[in-house]
GROMACS .gro file of C-alpha atoms in nm:
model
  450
    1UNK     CA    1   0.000   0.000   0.000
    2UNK     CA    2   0.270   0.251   0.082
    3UNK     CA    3   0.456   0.157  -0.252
    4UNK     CA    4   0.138   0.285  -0.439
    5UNK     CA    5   0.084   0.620  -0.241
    6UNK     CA    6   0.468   0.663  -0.332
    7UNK     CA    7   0.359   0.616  -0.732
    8UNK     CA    8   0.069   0.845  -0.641
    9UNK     CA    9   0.297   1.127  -0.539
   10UNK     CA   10   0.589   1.124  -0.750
   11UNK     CA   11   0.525   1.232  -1.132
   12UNK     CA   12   0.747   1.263  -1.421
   13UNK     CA   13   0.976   1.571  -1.473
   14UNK     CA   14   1.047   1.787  -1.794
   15UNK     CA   15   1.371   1.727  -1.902
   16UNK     CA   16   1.654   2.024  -1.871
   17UNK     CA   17   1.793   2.069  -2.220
   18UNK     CA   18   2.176   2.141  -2.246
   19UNK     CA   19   2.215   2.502  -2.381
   20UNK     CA   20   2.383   2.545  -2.759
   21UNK     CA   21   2.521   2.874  -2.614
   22UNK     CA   22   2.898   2.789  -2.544
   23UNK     CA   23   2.901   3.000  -2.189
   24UNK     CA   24   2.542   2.837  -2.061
   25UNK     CA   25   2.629   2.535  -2.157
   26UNK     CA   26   2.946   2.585  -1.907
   27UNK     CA   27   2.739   2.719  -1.653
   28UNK     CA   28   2.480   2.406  -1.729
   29UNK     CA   29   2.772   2.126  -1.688
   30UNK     CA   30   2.933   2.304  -1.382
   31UNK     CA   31   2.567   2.370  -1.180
   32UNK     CA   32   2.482   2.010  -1.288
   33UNK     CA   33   2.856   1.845  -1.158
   34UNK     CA   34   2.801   1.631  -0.825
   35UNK     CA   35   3.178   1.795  -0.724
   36UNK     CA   36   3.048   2.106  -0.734
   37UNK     CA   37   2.737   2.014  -0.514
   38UNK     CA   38   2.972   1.867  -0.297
   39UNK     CA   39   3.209   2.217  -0.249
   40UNK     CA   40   2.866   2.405  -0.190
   41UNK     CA   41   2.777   2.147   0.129
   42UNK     CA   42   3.121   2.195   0.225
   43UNK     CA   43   3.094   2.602   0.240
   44UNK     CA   44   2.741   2.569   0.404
   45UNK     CA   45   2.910   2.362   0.662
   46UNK     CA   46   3.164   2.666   0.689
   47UNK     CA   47   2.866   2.915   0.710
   48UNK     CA   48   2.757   2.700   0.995
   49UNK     CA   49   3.071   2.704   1.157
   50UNK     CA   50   3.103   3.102   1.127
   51UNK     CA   51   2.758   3.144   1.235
   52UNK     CA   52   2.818   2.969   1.549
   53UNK     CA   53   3.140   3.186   1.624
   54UNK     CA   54   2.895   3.459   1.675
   55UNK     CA   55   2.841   3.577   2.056
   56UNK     CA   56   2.771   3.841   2.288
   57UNK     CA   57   3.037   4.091   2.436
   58UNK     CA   58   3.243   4.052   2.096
   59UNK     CA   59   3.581   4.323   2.067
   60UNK     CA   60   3.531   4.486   1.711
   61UNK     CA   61   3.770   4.377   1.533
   62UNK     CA   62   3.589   4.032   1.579
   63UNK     CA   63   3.234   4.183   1.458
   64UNK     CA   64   3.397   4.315   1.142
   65UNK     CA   65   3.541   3.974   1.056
   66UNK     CA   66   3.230   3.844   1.107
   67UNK     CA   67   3.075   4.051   0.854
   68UNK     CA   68   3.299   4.027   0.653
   69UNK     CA   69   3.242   3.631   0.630
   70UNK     CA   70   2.891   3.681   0.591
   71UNK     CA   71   2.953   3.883   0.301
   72UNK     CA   72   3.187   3.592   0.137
   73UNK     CA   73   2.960   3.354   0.196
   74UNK     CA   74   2.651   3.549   0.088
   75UNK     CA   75   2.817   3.627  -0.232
   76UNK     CA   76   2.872   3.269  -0.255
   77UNK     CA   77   2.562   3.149  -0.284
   78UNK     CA   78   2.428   3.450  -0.482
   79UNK     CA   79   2.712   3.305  -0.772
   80UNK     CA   80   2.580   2.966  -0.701
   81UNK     CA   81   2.180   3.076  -0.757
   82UNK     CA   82   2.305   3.295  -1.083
   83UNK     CA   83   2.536   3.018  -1.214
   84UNK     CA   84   2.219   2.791  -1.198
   85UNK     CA   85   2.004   3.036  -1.377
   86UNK     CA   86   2.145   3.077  -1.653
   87UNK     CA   87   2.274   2.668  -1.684
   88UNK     CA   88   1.905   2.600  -1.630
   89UNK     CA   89   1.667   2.905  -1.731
   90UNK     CA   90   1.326   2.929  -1.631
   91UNK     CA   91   1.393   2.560  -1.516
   92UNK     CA   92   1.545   2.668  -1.230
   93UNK     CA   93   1.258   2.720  -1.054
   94UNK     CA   94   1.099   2.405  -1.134
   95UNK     CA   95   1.285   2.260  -0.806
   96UNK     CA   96   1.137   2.369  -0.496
   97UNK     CA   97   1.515   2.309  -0.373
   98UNK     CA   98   1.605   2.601  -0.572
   99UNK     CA   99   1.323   2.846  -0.495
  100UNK     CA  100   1.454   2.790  -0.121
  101UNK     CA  101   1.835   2.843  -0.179
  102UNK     CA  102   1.712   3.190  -0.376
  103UNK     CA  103   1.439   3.267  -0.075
  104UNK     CA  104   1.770   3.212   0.149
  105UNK     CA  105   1.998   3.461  -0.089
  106UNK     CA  106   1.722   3.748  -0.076
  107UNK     CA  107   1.673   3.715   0.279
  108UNK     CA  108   2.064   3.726   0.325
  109UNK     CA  109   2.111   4.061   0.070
  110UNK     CA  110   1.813   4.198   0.250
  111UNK     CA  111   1.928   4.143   0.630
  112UNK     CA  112   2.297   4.318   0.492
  113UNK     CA  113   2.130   4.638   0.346
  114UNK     CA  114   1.905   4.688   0.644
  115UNK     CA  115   2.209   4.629   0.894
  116UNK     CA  116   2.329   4.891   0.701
  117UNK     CA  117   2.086   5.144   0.604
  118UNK     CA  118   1.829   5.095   0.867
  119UNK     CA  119   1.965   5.031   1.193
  120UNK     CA  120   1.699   5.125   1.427
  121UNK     CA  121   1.470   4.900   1.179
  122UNK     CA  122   1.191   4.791   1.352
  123UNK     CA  123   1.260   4.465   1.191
  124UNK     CA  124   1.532   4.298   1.392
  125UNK     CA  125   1.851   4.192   1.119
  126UNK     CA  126   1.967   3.895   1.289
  127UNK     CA  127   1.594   3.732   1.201
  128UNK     CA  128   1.632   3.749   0.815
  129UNK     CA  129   2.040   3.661   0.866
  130UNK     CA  130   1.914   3.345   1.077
  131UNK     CA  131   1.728   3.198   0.755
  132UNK     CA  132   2.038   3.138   0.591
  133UNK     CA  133   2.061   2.863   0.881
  134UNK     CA  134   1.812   2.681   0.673
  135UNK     CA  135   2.068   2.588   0.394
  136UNK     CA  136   2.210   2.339   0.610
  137UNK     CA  137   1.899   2.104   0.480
  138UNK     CA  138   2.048   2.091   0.154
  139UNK     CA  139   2.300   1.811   0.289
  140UNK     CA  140   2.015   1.578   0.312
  141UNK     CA  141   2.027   1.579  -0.064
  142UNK     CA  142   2.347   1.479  -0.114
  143UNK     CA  143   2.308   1.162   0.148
  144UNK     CA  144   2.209   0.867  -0.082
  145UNK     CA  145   2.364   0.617   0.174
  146UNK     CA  146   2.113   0.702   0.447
  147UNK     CA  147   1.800   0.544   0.404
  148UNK     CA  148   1.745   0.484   0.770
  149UNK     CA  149   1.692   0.855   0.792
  150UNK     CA  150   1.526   0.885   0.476
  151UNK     CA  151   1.248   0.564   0.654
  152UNK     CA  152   1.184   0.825   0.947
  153UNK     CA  153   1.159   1.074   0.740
  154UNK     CA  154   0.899   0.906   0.536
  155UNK     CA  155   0.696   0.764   0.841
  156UNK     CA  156   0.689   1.098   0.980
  157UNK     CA  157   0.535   1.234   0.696
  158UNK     CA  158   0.282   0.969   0.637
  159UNK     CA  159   0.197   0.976   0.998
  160UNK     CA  160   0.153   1.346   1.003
  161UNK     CA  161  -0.238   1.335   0.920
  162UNK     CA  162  -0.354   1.073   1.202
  163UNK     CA  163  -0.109   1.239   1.438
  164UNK     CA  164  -0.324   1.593   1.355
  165UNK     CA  165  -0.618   1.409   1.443
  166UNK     CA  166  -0.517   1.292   1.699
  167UNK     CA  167  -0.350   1.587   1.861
  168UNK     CA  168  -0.687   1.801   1.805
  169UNK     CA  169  -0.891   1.587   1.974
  170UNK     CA  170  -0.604   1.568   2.261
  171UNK     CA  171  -0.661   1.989   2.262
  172UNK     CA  172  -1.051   1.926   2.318
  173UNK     CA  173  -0.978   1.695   2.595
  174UNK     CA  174  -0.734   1.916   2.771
  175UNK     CA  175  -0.970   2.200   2.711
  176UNK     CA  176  -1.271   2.027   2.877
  177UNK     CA  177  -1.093   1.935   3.189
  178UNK     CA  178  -0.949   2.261   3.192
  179UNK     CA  179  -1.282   2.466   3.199
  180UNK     CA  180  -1.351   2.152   3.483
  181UNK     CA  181  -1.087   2.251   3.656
  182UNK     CA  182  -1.109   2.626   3.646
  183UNK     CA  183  -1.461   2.546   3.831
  184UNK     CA  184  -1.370   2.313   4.081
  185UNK     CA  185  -1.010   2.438   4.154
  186UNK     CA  186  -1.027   2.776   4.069
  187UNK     CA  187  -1.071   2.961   4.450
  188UNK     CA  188  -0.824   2.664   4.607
  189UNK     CA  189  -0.553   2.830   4.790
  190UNK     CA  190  -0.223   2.829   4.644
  191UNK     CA  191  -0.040   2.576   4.847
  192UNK     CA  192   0.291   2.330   4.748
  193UNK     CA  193   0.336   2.373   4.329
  194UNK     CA  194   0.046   2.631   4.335
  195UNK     CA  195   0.205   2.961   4.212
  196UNK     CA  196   0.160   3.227   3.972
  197UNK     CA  197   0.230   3.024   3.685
  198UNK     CA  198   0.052   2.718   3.787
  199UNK     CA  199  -0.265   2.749   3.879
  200UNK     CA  200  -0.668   2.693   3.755
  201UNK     CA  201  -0.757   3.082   3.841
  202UNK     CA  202  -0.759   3.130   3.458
  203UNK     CA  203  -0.823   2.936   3.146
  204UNK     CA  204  -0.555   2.964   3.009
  205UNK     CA  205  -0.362   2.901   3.325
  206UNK     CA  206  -0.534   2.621   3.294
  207UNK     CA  207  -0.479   2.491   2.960
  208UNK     CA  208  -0.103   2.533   2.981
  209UNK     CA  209  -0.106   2.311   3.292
  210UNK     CA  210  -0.327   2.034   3.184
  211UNK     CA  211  -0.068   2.033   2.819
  212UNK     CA  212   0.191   1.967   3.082
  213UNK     CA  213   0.003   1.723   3.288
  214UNK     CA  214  -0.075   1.534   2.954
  215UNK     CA  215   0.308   1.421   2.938
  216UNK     CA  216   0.268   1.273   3.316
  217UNK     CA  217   0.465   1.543   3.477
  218UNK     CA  218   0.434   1.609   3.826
  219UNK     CA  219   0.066   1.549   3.824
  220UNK     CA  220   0.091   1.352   4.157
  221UNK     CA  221   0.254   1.715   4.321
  222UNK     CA  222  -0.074   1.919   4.142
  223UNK     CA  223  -0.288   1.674   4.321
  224UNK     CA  224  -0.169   1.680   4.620
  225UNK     CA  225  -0.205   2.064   4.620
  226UNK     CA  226  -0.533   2.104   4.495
  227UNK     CA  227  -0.635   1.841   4.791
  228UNK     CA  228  -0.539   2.120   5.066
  229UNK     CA  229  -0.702   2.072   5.357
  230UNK     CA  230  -0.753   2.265   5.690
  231UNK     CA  231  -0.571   2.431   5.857
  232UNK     CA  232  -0.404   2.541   5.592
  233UNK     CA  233  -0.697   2.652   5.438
  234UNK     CA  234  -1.021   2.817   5.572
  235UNK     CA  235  -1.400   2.628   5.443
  236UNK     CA  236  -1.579   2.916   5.557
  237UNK     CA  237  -1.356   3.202   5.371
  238UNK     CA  238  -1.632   3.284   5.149
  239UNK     CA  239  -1.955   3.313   5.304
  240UNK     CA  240  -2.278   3.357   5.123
  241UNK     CA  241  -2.629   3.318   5.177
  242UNK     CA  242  -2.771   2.962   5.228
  243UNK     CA  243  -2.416   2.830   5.210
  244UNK     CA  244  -2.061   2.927   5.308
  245UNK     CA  245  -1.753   2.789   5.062
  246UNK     CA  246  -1.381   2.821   5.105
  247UNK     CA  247  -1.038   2.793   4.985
  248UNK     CA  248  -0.958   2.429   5.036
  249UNK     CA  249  -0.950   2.124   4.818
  250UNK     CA  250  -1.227   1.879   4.691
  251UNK     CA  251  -1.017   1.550   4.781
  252UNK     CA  252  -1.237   1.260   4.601
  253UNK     CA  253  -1.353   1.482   4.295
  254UNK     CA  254  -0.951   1.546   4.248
  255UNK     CA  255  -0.809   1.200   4.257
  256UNK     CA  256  -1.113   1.075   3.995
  257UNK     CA  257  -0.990   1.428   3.784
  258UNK     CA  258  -0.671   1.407   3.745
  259UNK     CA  259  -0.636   1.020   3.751
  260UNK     CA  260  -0.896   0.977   3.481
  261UNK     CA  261  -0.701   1.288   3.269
  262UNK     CA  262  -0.366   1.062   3.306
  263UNK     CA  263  -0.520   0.787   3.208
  264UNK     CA  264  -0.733   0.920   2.892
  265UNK     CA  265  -0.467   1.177   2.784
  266UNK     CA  266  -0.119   1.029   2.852
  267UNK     CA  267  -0.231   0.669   2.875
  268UNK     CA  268  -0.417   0.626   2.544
  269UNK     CA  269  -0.400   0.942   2.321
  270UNK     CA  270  -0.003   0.977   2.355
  271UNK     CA  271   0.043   0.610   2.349
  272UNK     CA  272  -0.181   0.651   1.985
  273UNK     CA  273   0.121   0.892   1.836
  274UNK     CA  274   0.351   0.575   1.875
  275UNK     CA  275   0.126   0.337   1.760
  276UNK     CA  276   0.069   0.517   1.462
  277UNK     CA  277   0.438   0.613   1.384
  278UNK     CA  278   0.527   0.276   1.454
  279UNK     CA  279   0.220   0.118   1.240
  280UNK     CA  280   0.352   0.337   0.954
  281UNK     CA  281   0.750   0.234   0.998
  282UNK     CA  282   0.640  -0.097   0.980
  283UNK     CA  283   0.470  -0.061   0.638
  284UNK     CA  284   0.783   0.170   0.534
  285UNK     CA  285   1.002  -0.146   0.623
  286UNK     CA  286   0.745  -0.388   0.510
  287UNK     CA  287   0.792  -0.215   0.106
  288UNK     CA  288   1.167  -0.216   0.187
  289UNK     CA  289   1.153  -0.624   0.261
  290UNK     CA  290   0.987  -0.611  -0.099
  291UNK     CA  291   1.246  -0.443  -0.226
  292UNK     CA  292   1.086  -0.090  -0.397
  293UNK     CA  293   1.161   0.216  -0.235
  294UNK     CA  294   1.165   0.530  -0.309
  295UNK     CA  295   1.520   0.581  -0.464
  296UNK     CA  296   1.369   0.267  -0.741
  297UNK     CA  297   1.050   0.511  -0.812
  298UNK     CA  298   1.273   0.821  -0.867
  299UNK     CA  299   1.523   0.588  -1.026
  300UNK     CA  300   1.258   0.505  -1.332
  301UNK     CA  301   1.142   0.925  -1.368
  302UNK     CA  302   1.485   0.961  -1.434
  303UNK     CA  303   1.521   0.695  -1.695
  304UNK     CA  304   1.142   0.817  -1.822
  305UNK     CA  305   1.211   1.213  -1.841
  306UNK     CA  306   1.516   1.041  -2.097
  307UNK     CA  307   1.232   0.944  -2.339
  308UNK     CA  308   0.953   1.202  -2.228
  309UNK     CA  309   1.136   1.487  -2.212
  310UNK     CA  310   0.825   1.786  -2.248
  311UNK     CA  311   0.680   1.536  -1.949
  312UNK     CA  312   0.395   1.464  -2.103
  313UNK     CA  313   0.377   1.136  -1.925
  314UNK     CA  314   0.248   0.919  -2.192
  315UNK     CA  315   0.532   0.698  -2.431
  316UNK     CA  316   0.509   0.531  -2.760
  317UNK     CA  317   0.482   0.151  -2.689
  318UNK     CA  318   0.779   0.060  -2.923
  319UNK     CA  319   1.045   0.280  -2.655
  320UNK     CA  320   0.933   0.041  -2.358
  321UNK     CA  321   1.156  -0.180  -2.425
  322UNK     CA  322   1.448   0.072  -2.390
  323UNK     CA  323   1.293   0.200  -2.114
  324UNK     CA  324   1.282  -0.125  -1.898
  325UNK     CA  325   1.620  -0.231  -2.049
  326UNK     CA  326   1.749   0.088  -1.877
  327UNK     CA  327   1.654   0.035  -1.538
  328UNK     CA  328   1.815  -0.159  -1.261
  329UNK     CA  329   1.627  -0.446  -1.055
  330UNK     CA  330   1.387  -0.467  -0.907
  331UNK     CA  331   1.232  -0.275  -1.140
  332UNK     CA  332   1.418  -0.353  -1.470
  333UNK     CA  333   1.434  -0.675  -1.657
  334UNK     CA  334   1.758  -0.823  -1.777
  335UNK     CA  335   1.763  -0.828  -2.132
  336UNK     CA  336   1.444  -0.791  -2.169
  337UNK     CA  337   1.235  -0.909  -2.509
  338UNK     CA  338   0.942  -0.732  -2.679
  339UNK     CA  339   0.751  -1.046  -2.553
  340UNK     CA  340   0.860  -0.935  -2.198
  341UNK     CA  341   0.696  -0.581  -2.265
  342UNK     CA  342   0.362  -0.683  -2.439
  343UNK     CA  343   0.338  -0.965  -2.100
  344UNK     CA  344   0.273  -0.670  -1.852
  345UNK     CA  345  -0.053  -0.634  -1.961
  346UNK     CA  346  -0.002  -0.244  -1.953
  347UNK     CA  347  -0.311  -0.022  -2.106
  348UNK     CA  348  -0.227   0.141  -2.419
  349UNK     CA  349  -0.423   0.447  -2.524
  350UNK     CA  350  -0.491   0.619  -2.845
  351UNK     CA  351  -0.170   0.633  -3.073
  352UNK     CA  352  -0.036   0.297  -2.886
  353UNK     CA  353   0.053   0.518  -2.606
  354UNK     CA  354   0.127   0.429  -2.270
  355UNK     CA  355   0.111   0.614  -1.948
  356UNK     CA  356   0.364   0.650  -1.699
  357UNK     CA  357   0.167   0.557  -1.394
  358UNK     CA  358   0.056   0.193  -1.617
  359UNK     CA  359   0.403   0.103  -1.709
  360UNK     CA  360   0.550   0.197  -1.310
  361UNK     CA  361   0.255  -0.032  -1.201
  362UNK     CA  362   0.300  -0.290  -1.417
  363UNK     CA  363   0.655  -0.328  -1.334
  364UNK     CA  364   0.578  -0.298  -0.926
  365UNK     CA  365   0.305  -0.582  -1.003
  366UNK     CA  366   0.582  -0.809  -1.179
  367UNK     CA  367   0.816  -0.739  -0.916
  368UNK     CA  368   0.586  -0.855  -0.635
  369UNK     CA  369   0.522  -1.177  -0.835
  370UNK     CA  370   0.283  -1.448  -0.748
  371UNK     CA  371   0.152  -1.224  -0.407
  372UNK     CA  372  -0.012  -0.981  -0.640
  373UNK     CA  373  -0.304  -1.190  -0.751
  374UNK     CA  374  -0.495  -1.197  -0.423
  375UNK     CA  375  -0.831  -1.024  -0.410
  376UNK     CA  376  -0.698  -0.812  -0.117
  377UNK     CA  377  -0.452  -0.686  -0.361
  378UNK     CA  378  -0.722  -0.621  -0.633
  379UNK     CA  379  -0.926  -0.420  -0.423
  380UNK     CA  380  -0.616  -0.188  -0.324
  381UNK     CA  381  -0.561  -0.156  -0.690
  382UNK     CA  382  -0.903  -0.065  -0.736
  383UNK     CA  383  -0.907   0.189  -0.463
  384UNK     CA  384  -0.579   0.356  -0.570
  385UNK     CA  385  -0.674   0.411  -0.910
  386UNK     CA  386  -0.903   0.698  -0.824
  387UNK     CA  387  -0.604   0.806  -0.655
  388UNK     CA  388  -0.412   0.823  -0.958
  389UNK     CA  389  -0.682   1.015  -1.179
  390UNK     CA  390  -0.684   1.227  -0.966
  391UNK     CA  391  -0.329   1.269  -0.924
  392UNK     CA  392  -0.256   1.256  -1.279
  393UNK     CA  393  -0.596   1.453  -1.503
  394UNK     CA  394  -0.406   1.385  -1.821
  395UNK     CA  395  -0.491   1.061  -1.720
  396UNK     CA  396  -0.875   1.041  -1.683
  397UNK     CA  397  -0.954   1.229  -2.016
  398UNK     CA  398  -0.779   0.933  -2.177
  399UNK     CA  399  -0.986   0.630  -2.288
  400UNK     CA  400  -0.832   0.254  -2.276
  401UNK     CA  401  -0.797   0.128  -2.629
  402UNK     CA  402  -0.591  -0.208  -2.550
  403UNK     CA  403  -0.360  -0.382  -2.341
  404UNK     CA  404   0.019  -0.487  -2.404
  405UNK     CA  405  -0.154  -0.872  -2.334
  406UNK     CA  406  -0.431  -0.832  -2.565
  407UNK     CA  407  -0.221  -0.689  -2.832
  408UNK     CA  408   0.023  -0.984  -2.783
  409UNK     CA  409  -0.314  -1.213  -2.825
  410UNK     CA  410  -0.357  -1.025  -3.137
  411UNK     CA  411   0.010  -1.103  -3.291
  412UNK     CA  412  -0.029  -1.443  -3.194
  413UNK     CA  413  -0.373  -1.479  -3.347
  414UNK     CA  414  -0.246  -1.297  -3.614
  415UNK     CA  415   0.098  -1.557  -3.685
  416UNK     CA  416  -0.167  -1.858  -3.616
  417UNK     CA  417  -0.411  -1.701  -3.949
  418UNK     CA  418  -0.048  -1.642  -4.144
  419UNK     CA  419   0.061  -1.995  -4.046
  420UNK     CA  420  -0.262  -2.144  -4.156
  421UNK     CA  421  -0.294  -1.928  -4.488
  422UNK     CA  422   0.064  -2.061  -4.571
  423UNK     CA  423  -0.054  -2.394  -4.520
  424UNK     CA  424  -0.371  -2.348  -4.727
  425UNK     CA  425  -0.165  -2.230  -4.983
  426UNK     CA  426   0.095  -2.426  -5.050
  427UNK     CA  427  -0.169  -2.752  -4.991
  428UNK     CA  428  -0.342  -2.560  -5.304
  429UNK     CA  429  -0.058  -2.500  -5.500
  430UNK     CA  430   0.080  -2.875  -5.421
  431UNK     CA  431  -0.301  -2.969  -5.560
  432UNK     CA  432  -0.288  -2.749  -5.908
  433UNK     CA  433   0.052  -2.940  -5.953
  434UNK     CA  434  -0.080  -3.266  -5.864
  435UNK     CA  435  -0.372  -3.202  -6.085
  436UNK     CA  436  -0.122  -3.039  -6.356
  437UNK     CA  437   0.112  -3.380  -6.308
  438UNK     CA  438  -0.200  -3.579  -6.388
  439UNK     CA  439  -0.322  -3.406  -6.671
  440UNK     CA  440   0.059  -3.416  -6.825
  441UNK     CA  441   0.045  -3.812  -6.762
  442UNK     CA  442  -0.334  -3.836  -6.929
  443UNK     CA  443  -0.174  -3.665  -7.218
  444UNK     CA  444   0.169  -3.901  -7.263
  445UNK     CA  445  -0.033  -4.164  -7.262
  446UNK     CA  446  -0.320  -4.072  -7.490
  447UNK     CA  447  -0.056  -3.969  -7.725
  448UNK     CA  448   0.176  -4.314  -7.701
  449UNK     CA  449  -0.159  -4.486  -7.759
  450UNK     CA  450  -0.207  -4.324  -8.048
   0.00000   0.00000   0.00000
């Protein structure tokens, strides 16, 4: 299941062109060299480095080096962002990578000029200098060795809607029992942890100590101080008419309200977060034990974009078999045949066309072998291909013509009817010279007889 949402999200990508012109096309091989991705991780690690130099109580001579280096290294990556634009054009921001790196460059550029220009700005410089700390994500691009952290990364991610869920109905819990407690504990005299800070005198008092109650800490000390009892507290402090209330504890109605809000809210709702993290790192190791991942997915849009390169996401039939030759197992076939192609029972549409999304699934069904023909399996097919019209529209205004299989029934048919016509004719042609051979004999004879 997790192998298809990956197909689901991932799409093909237009293909950069190299650039005729002499000095673009420099720029285009440079921005495109791993060595010089590797020199720009190395710098950002520098810029790190710098950054952390940085304190409080620093001589000037010490300040100016520092911005000094920040120039350097801001004029760095501005050469970097420029070098790409004109290797890649407008394709440069096609990556969301590169929209951030340039984000980062006008942020730095703008945090110089107003530590410059405007220095009583009401907009503090050292914010807009801080997002140049970002950059140090870009070395998760460069990591192709870590797919432990790339599996967290993905469960996290995947687990991010059921954990929303899950934390908003955590918030309504916490903010029931903390209008509960505001009306039960809010007069209580402050006594033990009881203090400005902690305390149910306010809502949002409140809320901020049940959060921190949620996590199990210290609850046992908050009880214990809400159960104050005489004499250090007075029942009759408040006296009104008919009845007379005070400033101690309710003893009973505290142990059933804060046990029951340990139990509900640390308990079971922050037990769920790991049970769903850990439910979704099992599936992420599950499709790893199957061997597709993510890197294979990625691995066959690179190979596509090759022989798509306007990403249009559909591909003449006859370049499948380059395609698949191409590509490395799991996914690829060693020396693969034309017969190999037409078995994978992809759908081909108008124009013997075939769509990206048909030949990826085709190949993950082939690669999961014999496991895929369960009707467990057919129904998750079934239920991810709305998922994939809708991720791909191209795709649902296209209509099914054929299959790769049928069209292979076809040749075959079609070699059987050849077959057979060859045999039809040459047993006619073997029966007008039979005939012919007879007729020659009639003749000899009728003419040796005469």
């Amino acid at each position: 299941m997790s192998t298809f949402r990956k197909m689901a999200k991932t799409k093909p990508i237009r293909m950069v062109t190299r650039p005729s012109n002499p000095f673009m096309r420099f720029c285009y091989d440079l921005s495109e060299n791993q060595k010089f991705e590797v020199v720009i991780t190395i710098i950002i690690l520098l810029n790190m480095v710098q950054m952390s130099m940085e304190h409080d109580g620093a001589n000037a001579e010490f300040e100016n080096a520092m911005f000094i280096a920040n120039i350097v290294f801001t004029i760095i990556y501005t050469f970097e962002a420029i070098l790409k634009i004109i290797g890649t054009r407008r394709f440069y921001f096609y990556k969301s990578w590169n929209i951030f790196d340039f984000v980062i460059v006008v942020f730095a550029w703008l945090g110089i000029l107003i530590d410059q220009i405007m220095e009583n700005s009401v907009i503090d410089p050292s914010i807009l200098r801080s997002f140049r700390v970002f950059r140090v994500a870009r070395i998760l691009r460069i990591i192709q060795m870590a797919k432990g952290i790339r599996r967290l990364l993905y469960t996290l991610i995947c687990s991010l809607p059921a954990l929303i869920n899950i934390g908003t109905l955590l918030l309504l819990i916490i903010y029931i029992y903390a209008v509960v407690g505001v009306a039960m504990f809010g007069y209580i005299r402050r006594h033990g942890t009881l203090n400005d800070q902690i305390n149910f005198e306010q809502t949002s008092n409140a809320i901020l100590l049940m959060t921190r109650l949620a996590t199990s800490a210290g609850w046992n000390d908050v009880l214990d101080a809400v159960m104050v009892r005489e004499p250090d507290c007075d029942e009759n402090l408040y006296e009104t008419t008919g009845a007379s209330t005070g400033d101690c504890g309710f003893e009973w109605f505290a142990i059933a309200y804060f046990s029951s809000f340990v139990l509900i809210a640390f308990l079971i709702m922050i037990n769920m977060y790991i049970a769903v993290i850990l439910d979704n790192f099992s599936e992420a190791q599950q499709a790893d034990e199957i061997g597709i991942d993510e890197d294979d997915i990625n691995l066959f849009y690179e190979k596509w974009k090759m022989f798509d390169p306007k990403a249009t996401q559909f591909l003449n039939v006859s370049n499948l078999r380059d395609l698949v030759g191409q590509l490395t197992e799991p996914l690829g076939i060693p020396d693969v045949t034309e017969d190999d192609i037409l078995h994978l029972d992809i759908p081909l549409y108008p124009s013997d066309r075939a769509h990206c999304i048909d030949v990826l699934q085709a190949l993950i069904s082939r690669t999961l072998g014999p496991n895929n023909n369960t009707d467990e399996f057919e129904m998750i097919k079934e239920l991810m291909a709305e998922s994939f019209r809708a991720a791909f529209p191209t795709l649902a205004a296209e209509v099914v013509e054929t299959t790769t299989k049928q069209r292979l029934r076809e040749i075959r048919a079609a070699i059987v009817l050849q077959k057979a016509f060859r045999r039809f004719k040459n047993y006619k042609r073997n029966e007008a010279i039979e005939v012919q051979g007879q007729n020659m004999r009639g003749n000899y004879t009728d003419n040796v007889n005469i």
